[in-house]
Tab-separated table of C-alpha atoms in Angstrom:
chain	number	residue	atom	x	y	z
A	1	UNK	CA	-8.207	-3.026	-12.398
A	2	UNK	CA	-9.808	-4.906	-9.097
A	3	UNK	CA	-12.665	-3.388	-6.808
A	4	UNK	CA	-11.801	-4.474	-2.853
A	5	UNK	CA	-14.662	-4.001	-0.922
A	6	UNK	CA	-13.845	-4.711	2.661
A	7	UNK	CA	-15.596	-4.192	5.666
A	8	UNK	CA	-16.721	-2.946	8.356
A	9	UNK	CA	-14.791	0.341	7.476
A	10	UNK	CA	-15.301	1.569	10.918
A	11	UNK	CA	-15.903	0.350	14.043
A	12	UNK	CA	-14.826	0.770	18.200
A	13	UNK	CA	-14.548	-2.271	20.120
A	14	UNK	CA	-13.857	-2.454	24.085
A	15	UNK	CA	-10.730	-3.975	25.547
A	16	UNK	CA	-10.353	-8.018	25.206
A	17	UNK	CA	-12.222	-8.799	22.763
A	18	UNK	CA	-12.466	-9.772	18.428
A	19	UNK	CA	-12.899	-8.258	15.959
A	20	UNK	CA	-12.802	-9.002	12.346
A	21	UNK	CA	-12.951	-8.066	9.370
A	22	UNK	CA	-13.450	-9.506	5.869
A	23	UNK	CA	-12.160	-8.728	2.686
A	24	UNK	CA	-14.470	-9.959	-1.160
A	25	UNK	CA	-12.866	-9.170	-4.754
A	26	UNK	CA	-15.294	-8.607	-7.748
A	27	UNK	CA	-12.189	-11.249	-9.993
A	28	UNK	CA	-10.491	-14.230	-8.838
A	29	UNK	CA	-6.751	-13.686	-6.862
A	30	UNK	CA	-3.838	-15.649	-6.423
A	31	UNK	CA	-2.525	-13.334	-3.369
A	32	UNK	CA	-4.513	-11.530	-1.037
A	33	UNK	CA	-1.964	-9.379	1.306
A	34	UNK	CA	-2.947	-7.643	4.808
A	35	UNK	CA	-1.568	-5.255	6.473
A	36	UNK	CA	-1.805	-2.600	9.215
A	37	UNK	CA	-1.100	1.575	9.211
A	38	UNK	CA	-0.452	2.589	12.829
A	39	UNK	CA	-2.267	6.035	13.603
A	40	UNK	CA	0.694	8.310	11.673
A	41	UNK	CA	2.724	5.948	10.223
A	42	UNK	CA	2.858	3.573	6.892
A	43	UNK	CA	2.037	0.799	5.379
A	44	UNK	CA	3.281	-2.760	7.694
A	45	UNK	CA	2.739	-5.826	5.969
A	46	UNK	CA	1.172	-8.256	7.886
A	47	UNK	CA	0.393	-11.875	6.470
A	48	UNK	CA	0.632	-12.768	2.897
A	49	UNK	CA	-3.285	-15.433	2.132
A	50	UNK	CA	-3.117	-17.287	0.317
A	51	UNK	CA	-6.026	-20.063	-0.942
A	52	UNK	CA	-5.968	-23.465	-0.185
A	53	UNK	CA	-2.865	-22.937	2.535
A	54	UNK	CA	-2.351	-21.694	5.760
A	55	UNK	CA	-1.603	-17.975	5.591
A	56	UNK	CA	2.739	-16.843	5.727
A	57	UNK	CA	2.869	-14.148	8.518
A	58	UNK	CA	5.478	-11.721	8.630
A	59	UNK	CA	8.328	-11.345	11.430
A	60	UNK	CA	6.494	-9.116	14.790
A	61	UNK	CA	2.600	-10.731	13.739
A	62	UNK	CA	1.525	-14.234	14.601
A	63	UNK	CA	-1.647	-16.237	13.597
A	64	UNK	CA	-3.135	-16.600	17.577
A	65	UNK	CA	-2.997	-12.762	17.017
A	66	UNK	CA	-4.100	-12.163	13.531
A	67	UNK	CA	-5.927	-15.622	12.153
A	68	UNK	CA	-6.567	-15.302	8.090
A	69	UNK	CA	-9.271	-17.654	6.501
A	70	UNK	CA	-8.764	-17.969	2.922
A	71	UNK	CA	-11.706	-20.309	1.952
A	72	UNK	CA	-11.758	-19.456	-1.481
A	73	UNK	CA	-10.435	-16.995	-4.881
A	74	UNK	CA	-12.680	-14.310	-4.555
A	75	UNK	CA	-12.708	-13.569	-0.345
A	76	UNK	CA	-10.724	-13.138	3.454
A	77	UNK	CA	-10.773	-12.778	6.707
A	78	UNK	CA	-8.961	-10.903	8.697
A	79	UNK	CA	-8.788	-11.217	12.502
A	80	UNK	CA	-8.497	-9.530	15.454
A	81	UNK	CA	-8.124	-10.895	18.797
A	82	UNK	CA	-8.317	-10.325	22.150
A	83	UNK	CA	-8.068	-6.863	21.365
A	84	UNK	CA	-5.718	-3.900	23.556
A	85	UNK	CA	-5.431	-0.132	22.363
A	86	UNK	CA	-2.507	-0.765	20.618
A	87	UNK	CA	-4.426	-2.498	18.039
A	88	UNK	CA	-5.925	0.575	16.863
A	89	UNK	CA	-5.298	0.749	13.850
A	90	UNK	CA	-6.417	0.824	9.664
A	91	UNK	CA	-6.733	-2.334	8.225
A	92	UNK	CA	-6.565	-3.046	4.719
A	93	UNK	CA	-6.480	-6.323	2.709
A	94	UNK	CA	-4.404	-5.976	-0.987
A	95	UNK	CA	-4.286	-8.068	-3.807
A	96	UNK	CA	-2.401	-8.545	-7.061
A	97	UNK	CA	-3.705	-8.566	-10.468
A	98	UNK	CA	-1.646	-8.128	-13.629
A	99	UNK	CA	0.603	-11.659	-13.476
A	100	UNK	CA	4.238	-11.070	-13.721
A	101	UNK	CA	4.232	-9.395	-17.097
A	102	UNK	CA	1.709	-6.260	-15.523
A	103	UNK	CA	1.525	-6.266	-12.195
A	104	UNK	CA	-0.590	-3.670	-10.306
A	105	UNK	CA	-1.413	-4.105	-6.141
A	106	UNK	CA	-4.507	-2.402	-5.418
A	107	UNK	CA	-6.366	-1.837	-1.705
A	108	UNK	CA	-9.284	-1.941	-0.088
A	109	UNK	CA	-11.057	0.889	0.837
A	110	UNK	CA	-9.499	-0.003	4.732
A	111	UNK	CA	-11.611	-0.429	8.248
A	112	UNK	CA	-10.664	2.128	10.863
A	113	UNK	CA	-10.013	-0.087	14.177
A	114	UNK	CA	-10.062	1.595	17.355
A	115	UNK	CA	-10.246	-0.481	21.033
A	116	UNK	CA	-10.936	1.119	24.325
B	1	UNK	CA	15.599	-6.232	3.240
B	2	UNK	CA	14.165	-4.152	1.053
B	3	UNK	CA	13.940	-0.660	2.596
B	4	UNK	CA	11.623	2.636	1.167
B	5	UNK	CA	13.183	6.196	1.946
B	6	UNK	CA	10.993	9.450	1.677
B	7	UNK	CA	12.692	11.918	2.901
B	8	UNK	CA	10.137	14.706	2.770
B	9	UNK	CA	7.674	14.453	5.512
B	10	UNK	CA	5.894	17.679	4.164
B	11	UNK	CA	5.421	19.548	0.537
B	12	UNK	CA	3.593	22.517	-0.548
B	13	UNK	CA	2.855	23.032	-3.823
B	14	UNK	CA	0.664	26.202	-5.400
B	15	UNK	CA	-2.136	25.218	-7.487
B	16	UNK	CA	-1.917	24.894	-11.795
B	17	UNK	CA	2.507	24.628	-9.725
B	18	UNK	CA	4.265	21.644	-10.430
B	19	UNK	CA	6.205	19.594	-7.136
B	20	UNK	CA	7.906	16.293	-6.801
B	21	UNK	CA	8.400	13.614	-4.149
B	22	UNK	CA	11.803	11.863	-3.704
B	23	UNK	CA	12.131	8.801	-2.816
B	24	UNK	CA	15.047	5.822	-2.943
B	25	UNK	CA	15.599	2.381	-2.145
B	26	UNK	CA	17.578	-0.213	-0.971
B	27	UNK	CA	17.605	-3.885	-2.435
B	28	UNK	CA	19.875	-6.559	-3.358
B	29	UNK	CA	17.116	-7.806	-6.643
B	30	UNK	CA	17.890	-7.052	-10.288
B	31	UNK	CA	13.565	-6.414	-11.150
B	32	UNK	CA	11.534	-5.043	-9.292
B	33	UNK	CA	8.235	-2.814	-8.778
B	34	UNK	CA	8.233	0.836	-7.764
B	35	UNK	CA	4.980	2.682	-7.142
B	36	UNK	CA	3.352	5.624	-5.843
B	37	UNK	CA	-0.447	5.090	-4.003
B	38	UNK	CA	-2.369	8.717	-2.835
B	39	UNK	CA	-4.168	8.526	0.352
B	40	UNK	CA	-6.302	10.798	0.298
B	41	UNK	CA	-8.307	10.780	3.860
B	42	UNK	CA	-10.568	8.937	3.169
B	43	UNK	CA	-8.001	6.424	3.542
B	44	UNK	CA	-8.630	5.384	0.161
B	45	UNK	CA	-5.045	4.013	-1.409
B	46	UNK	CA	-5.207	4.723	-4.571
B	47	UNK	CA	-2.441	4.310	-7.415
B	48	UNK	CA	-0.980	6.370	-9.060
B	49	UNK	CA	1.521	5.206	-11.145
B	50	UNK	CA	3.547	1.894	-11.388
B	51	UNK	CA	7.827	1.360	-12.725
B	52	UNK	CA	9.358	-1.594	-13.909
B	53	UNK	CA	13.182	-1.996	-12.891
B	54	UNK	CA	13.861	-4.128	-16.200
B	55	UNK	CA	12.379	-0.744	-17.849
B	56	UNK	CA	14.719	2.359	-18.674
B	57	UNK	CA	11.902	4.125	-19.548
B	58	UNK	CA	10.461	5.788	-17.209
B	59	UNK	CA	6.946	5.799	-16.933
B	60	UNK	CA	3.150	8.432	-17.427
B	61	UNK	CA	0.122	8.911	-16.695
B	62	UNK	CA	-1.721	12.493	-17.753
B	63	UNK	CA	0.263	14.120	-15.579
B	64	UNK	CA	2.190	12.369	-12.596
B	65	UNK	CA	5.337	10.611	-14.614
B	66	UNK	CA	8.532	9.594	-12.124
B	67	UNK	CA	12.567	10.112	-12.613
B	68	UNK	CA	13.503	6.635	-11.677
B	69	UNK	CA	16.898	6.186	-12.277
B	70	UNK	CA	18.498	2.726	-11.366
B	71	UNK	CA	21.611	3.179	-10.558
B	72	UNK	CA	21.512	5.884	-7.834
B	73	UNK	CA	17.629	4.208	-5.947
B	74	UNK	CA	16.154	6.987	-6.669
B	75	UNK	CA	12.552	7.146	-7.485
B	76	UNK	CA	10.633	10.117	-7.984
B	77	UNK	CA	7.189	11.225	-8.757
B	78	UNK	CA	6.518	15.138	-10.759
B	79	UNK	CA	3.299	16.297	-10.964
B	80	UNK	CA	2.304	18.842	-13.465
B	81	UNK	CA	0.089	21.368	-13.091
B	82	UNK	CA	-1.238	20.733	-9.797
B	83	UNK	CA	-5.162	20.407	-8.446
B	84	UNK	CA	-6.423	20.608	-5.065
B	85	UNK	CA	-7.744	17.040	-5.255
B	86	UNK	CA	-3.794	16.539	-5.588
B	87	UNK	CA	-3.945	17.201	-2.005
B	88	UNK	CA	-2.743	13.794	-0.077
B	89	UNK	CA	-0.101	11.973	2.210
B	90	UNK	CA	2.146	9.788	-0.636
B	91	UNK	CA	3.328	6.413	-0.616
B	92	UNK	CA	5.878	5.685	-2.413
B	93	UNK	CA	6.106	1.684	-1.997
B	94	UNK	CA	8.570	-1.053	-3.955
B	95	UNK	CA	8.137	-5.071	-4.771
B	96	UNK	CA	10.375	-7.956	-6.093
B	97	UNK	CA	8.887	-9.345	-8.712
B	98	UNK	CA	10.966	-12.825	-7.249
B	99	UNK	CA	8.980	-15.753	-4.448
B	100	UNK	CA	8.335	-12.283	-1.950
B	101	UNK	CA	6.241	-10.921	-5.799
B	102	UNK	CA	3.009	-8.080	-4.322
B	103	UNK	CA	4.453	-7.938	-0.471
B	104	UNK	CA	4.360	-3.800	-0.513
B	105	UNK	CA	7.653	-2.505	1.004
B	106	UNK	CA	6.468	0.837	2.026
B	107	UNK	CA	7.875	4.162	2.808
B	108	UNK	CA	7.364	7.414	5.445
B	109	UNK	CA	5.010	9.129	3.609
B	110	UNK	CA	4.810	12.875	1.819
B	111	UNK	CA	2.156	14.843	2.805
B	112	UNK	CA	0.978	17.386	0.486
B	113	UNK	CA	-1.103	20.248	0.321
B	114	UNK	CA	-2.483	22.497	-2.912
B	115	UNK	CA	-1.904	26.092	-1.836
B	116	UNK	CA	-4.961	27.387	-4.224
């Protein structure tokens, strides 16, 4: 299994500001994923972060709003830019381990973001 | 596009009894993984069980087992000898084994209550 540390665990932010969320894994992984869970909803994939290349964003999510960094194989950050109350959600990072024959996907503990 | 449907927003079970959570999915792929995740109030996403589509045998993990019906695209979770600690939101999820390996598609979740 993979141990994923995510911080901050929660934050309350003002409209128009930005927040950077960090995700640290205890082993090297090729792909890291960022998800959003809006209140009372399921998880939606924001983007896939590969080391050494630009992140791949899902429909409805753009780099200017959610810039992602992936400087090495154990770390990634997601920034929520120019926040509005609609950005209030739980943000989770995820990693895939085990390769094609034993694929397992693990999650960090999430960042609870509230925007006032 | 892949979709995952959980038709039971809420379920309840008496402690020590058995409960089954339903999940159906839609995909044109033949090789994929299916997962059940548990999300307690701590919001940590915990992997409960995993099924590979090419395996006919149903996955089991202690008190948790699945009924995987590939032709029907059905993937239900059975929890035996339910415990109070099983109370949580349960999400069914899908990922391809191809180029999008690791990108999870989630159902809307089933909130499980366990009564003492």
